[in-house]
Backbone as JSON, one array per atom type, in Angstrom:
{
  "sequence": "MSVELKRKPQGKSGRRGGKTGEAVCDMKGDLWEIDGVFLILMKQAIPGWSGGNIPQDVISELKNTGRYQAEGMLLTAQPTSGGQISLVVKPAD",
  "N": [[14.46, -29.3, -64.26], [16.89, -31.77, -63.81], [20.28, -31.94, -62.96], [22.82, -33.8, -63.74], [25.28, -35.26, -61.79], [28.63, -35.74, -62.45], [30.47, -38.75, -61.79], [33.6, -38.91, -61.05], [37.32, -38.71, -60.67], [38.5, -36.13, -58.53], [38.79, -33.65, -60.11], [41.57, -32.72, -62.34], [45.2, -32.58, -62.25], [46.76, -29.55, -62.42], [49.0, -27.53, -64.2], [49.9, -25.65, -62.3], [49.34, -26.84, -60.11], [46.59, -26.67, -59.74], [42.86, -27.34, -60.17], [40.9, -28.84, -62.51], [37.71, -28.36, -63.71], [34.68, -29.92, -65.33], [31.98, -29.73, -67.51], [28.75, -30.37, -69.08], [26.67, -28.37, -71.15], [23.66, -27.11, -72.54], [22.78, -25.04, -75.58], [21.4, -23.01, -74.62], [22.49, -22.74, -72.04], [21.79, -24.15, -70.16], [22.68, -26.54, -67.63], [23.81, -30.06, -68.15], [25.45, -32.07, -67.27], [27.82, -32.26, -64.77], [30.72, -31.85, -62.65], [31.9, -31.85, -59.3], [34.29, -30.3, -59.05], [33.88, -28.44, -60.95], [31.75, -26.87, -60.17], [32.91, -25.7, -57.69], [34.93, -24.07, -58.77], [33.61, -22.48, -60.5], [32.0, -21.12, -58.94], [33.8, -19.47, -57.75], [34.68, -18.02, -59.93], [32.55, -16.65, -60.78], [30.85, -14.76, -58.6], [28.13, -15.33, -56.38], [26.9, -17.07, -58.08], [24.97, -20.06, -58.38], [24.68, -22.53, -59.83], [22.92, -24.76, -61.9], [22.38, -23.26, -64.22], [24.29, -21.57, -66.86], [25.22, -18.29, -66.57], [23.54, -15.95, -68.56], [25.21, -13.6, -69.94], [27.65, -14.9, -69.83], [27.62, -17.39, -71.27], [26.95, -16.14, -73.7], [29.33, -14.88, -74.38], [31.07, -17.22, -74.37], [29.75, -18.56, -76.7], [30.59, -16.71, -78.66], [33.49, -16.46, -78.45], [34.43, -18.76, -77.45], [35.65, -18.75, -74.89], [35.85, -17.6, -71.4], [36.96, -15.4, -69.03], [37.34, -14.67, -65.69], [37.95, -13.5, -62.45], [40.48, -14.78, -61.94], [39.95, -17.26, -63.1], [39.54, -19.55, -65.94], [37.22, -20.33, -68.26], [36.44, -22.53, -70.68], [34.96, -23.32, -73.8], [33.79, -25.97, -76.07], [31.98, -27.03, -78.92], [29.92, -30.07, -79.01], [28.88, -33.09, -80.74], [25.56, -33.36, -81.34], [24.7, -30.75, -80.68], [25.31, -29.67, -78.01], [27.48, -28.24, -75.47], [30.69, -28.72, -74.54], [32.24, -27.89, -71.48], [35.09, -26.47, -69.88], [36.61, -25.42, -66.74], [39.2, -23.81, -65.26], [41.97, -22.72, -63.13], [43.21, -19.6, -64.49], [46.18, -19.15, -66.49]],
  "CA": [[15.44, -30.11, -64.83], [17.79, -32.28, -62.63], [21.66, -31.8, -63.32], [23.67, -34.98, -63.49], [26.68, -35.0, -61.42], [29.73, -36.69, -63.09], [31.3, -39.26, -60.76], [34.97, -39.11, -61.44], [38.17, -38.07, -59.84], [38.23, -34.65, -58.06], [39.59, -32.69, -61.03], [42.92, -33.02, -62.94], [46.14, -31.81, -61.8], [47.05, -28.62, -63.48], [50.52, -27.04, -64.13], [50.35, -24.82, -61.05], [48.84, -27.63, -59.0], [45.28, -26.24, -59.69], [42.08, -28.3, -60.54], [40.15, -28.51, -63.69], [36.36, -28.98, -63.6], [34.25, -30.19, -66.54], [30.44, -30.02, -67.52], [28.16, -30.18, -70.47], [25.43, -27.55, -71.29], [23.03, -27.05, -74.03], [23.14, -23.76, -76.3], [20.8, -22.04, -73.71], [23.28, -22.61, -70.92], [21.41, -25.21, -68.88], [23.71, -27.74, -67.53], [23.18, -31.31, -68.01], [26.41, -33.01, -66.54], [28.63, -31.47, -64.02], [31.58, -32.28, -61.72], [32.26, -30.97, -58.15], [35.24, -29.31, -59.19], [33.47, -27.34, -61.84], [30.95, -26.19, -59.16], [33.62, -24.85, -56.99], [35.73, -23.13, -59.71], [32.57, -21.6, -61.07], [31.5, -20.14, -57.9], [35.01, -18.53, -57.4], [34.68, -17.06, -61.07], [31.24, -15.94, -60.74], [30.25, -14.66, -57.29], [26.66, -15.35, -56.26], [26.33, -18.28, -59.14], [24.53, -21.16, -57.64], [24.54, -23.62, -60.49], [21.76, -25.01, -62.77], [22.57, -22.94, -65.79], [25.39, -20.62, -67.11], [24.49, -16.84, -66.67], [23.51, -15.46, -70.19], [26.29, -12.89, -70.37], [28.84, -15.83, -69.72], [27.08, -18.43, -72.45], [27.09, -15.42, -74.8], [30.81, -14.7, -74.58], [31.31, -18.61, -74.83], [29.3, -18.92, -78.01], [31.35, -15.96, -79.52], [34.92, -16.57, -78.4], [34.97, -19.98, -76.95], [36.23, -18.57, -73.67], [35.37, -16.55, -70.45], [37.84, -15.43, -67.9], [37.04, -13.75, -64.69], [38.46, -13.82, -60.99], [41.49, -15.71, -61.99], [39.53, -18.64, -63.62], [39.28, -19.46, -67.16], [36.04, -21.32, -68.76], [36.59, -22.63, -72.22], [33.86, -24.23, -74.42], [33.93, -26.74, -77.27], [30.71, -27.77, -79.34], [29.92, -31.41, -79.23], [27.82, -33.5, -81.49], [24.23, -33.4, -80.64], [24.25, -29.51, -80.03], [25.82, -29.48, -76.73], [28.69, -27.54, -75.34], [31.52, -29.33, -73.27], [32.77, -26.81, -70.81], [36.1, -26.78, -68.83], [36.97, -24.43, -65.99], [40.46, -24.09, -64.51], [42.68, -21.36, -62.79], [43.91, -19.0, -65.46], [47.75, -19.17, -66.29]],
  "C": [[16.46, -30.53, -63.7], [19.24, -32.35, -63.6], [22.23, -33.16, -62.94], [24.95, -34.89, -62.96], [27.6, -36.23, -62.05], [30.29, -37.32, -61.8], [32.77, -39.71, -61.34], [35.99, -38.51, -60.5], [38.14, -36.48, -59.67], [39.16, -33.72, -58.98], [40.89, -33.38, -61.46], [43.91, -32.17, -62.38], [46.71, -30.89, -62.79], [48.66, -28.21, -63.48], [50.92, -26.3, -62.94], [49.49, -25.71, -59.82], [47.25, -27.28, -58.8], [44.35, -27.46, -60.15], [41.35, -27.87, -61.78], [38.66, -29.18, -63.5], [35.78, -29.02, -64.85], [32.6, -30.2, -66.32], [29.99, -30.0, -68.85], [26.94, -29.42, -70.24], [25.0, -27.72, -72.55], [23.32, -25.52, -74.45], [22.52, -22.73, -75.36], [21.6, -21.75, -72.36], [22.89, -23.67, -69.88], [22.29, -26.21, -68.96], [23.11, -29.04, -67.45], [24.15, -32.28, -67.22], [27.4, -31.93, -65.99], [29.46, -32.1, -63.01], [31.64, -31.35, -60.49], [33.26, -29.81, -58.19], [34.83, -28.11, -59.92], [32.61, -26.28, -60.95], [31.74, -25.2, -58.33], [34.28, -23.68, -57.51], [34.69, -22.12, -60.15], [32.07, -20.63, -60.16], [32.58, -19.03, -57.47], [34.88, -17.54, -58.73], [33.51, -16.19, -61.16], [30.46, -15.76, -59.52], [28.71, -14.49, -57.39], [26.11, -16.34, -57.15], [26.14, -19.39, -58.06], [24.3, -22.6, -58.41], [23.08, -23.65, -61.45], [21.89, -24.49, -64.16], [23.69, -21.85, -65.79], [24.77, -19.21, -67.19], [24.54, -16.54, -68.38], [24.74, -14.62, -70.57], [27.64, -13.88, -70.42], [28.65, -16.68, -71.08], [27.33, -17.44, -73.58], [28.56, -15.22, -75.24], [31.33, -16.15, -74.97], [31.05, -18.81, -76.28], [30.2, -18.02, -79.07], [32.66, -16.13, -79.52], [35.38, -18.0, -77.93], [35.55, -19.97, -75.37], [35.65, -17.61, -72.8], [36.35, -16.63, -69.41], [37.42, -14.27, -66.88], [37.43, -14.32, -63.25], [39.46, -14.92, -61.15], [41.01, -17.23, -62.5], [39.41, -18.41, -65.06], [38.23, -20.72, -67.64], [36.21, -21.36, -70.34], [35.35, -23.7, -72.73], [34.1, -24.83, -75.9], [32.69, -27.32, -77.65], [30.96, -29.19, -79.25], [28.83, -31.76, -80.25], [26.57, -33.54, -80.68], [23.77, -31.97, -80.07], [24.46, -29.14, -78.77], [27.12, -28.86, -76.55], [29.57, -28.28, -74.29], [32.33, -28.1, -72.83], [33.94, -27.26, -69.74], [36.57, -25.54, -68.17], [38.29, -24.82, -65.23], [41.09, -22.62, -64.12], [43.39, -20.85, -64.21], [45.43, -18.95, -65.3], [48.23, -17.74, -66.37]]
}
């Protein structure tokens, strides 16, 4: 499966000058849309992660609580119409 890279500005400025990355995945954690900032921040949050899909332990936590925090990064999830999940990752406050 190919992942579609979103072409948009390089993240949004956060309160602490950090960036925000966005992606869309399905309920299994397979990524469908992703921006470059999401890749960079997720690699910081999950050492050894290389993209393609969200690790099973992370997607399970997102399904249960809507959030996952690690290595100073916060990943949040919102269900969308069509059975997909909208993801946002940013530095934790």
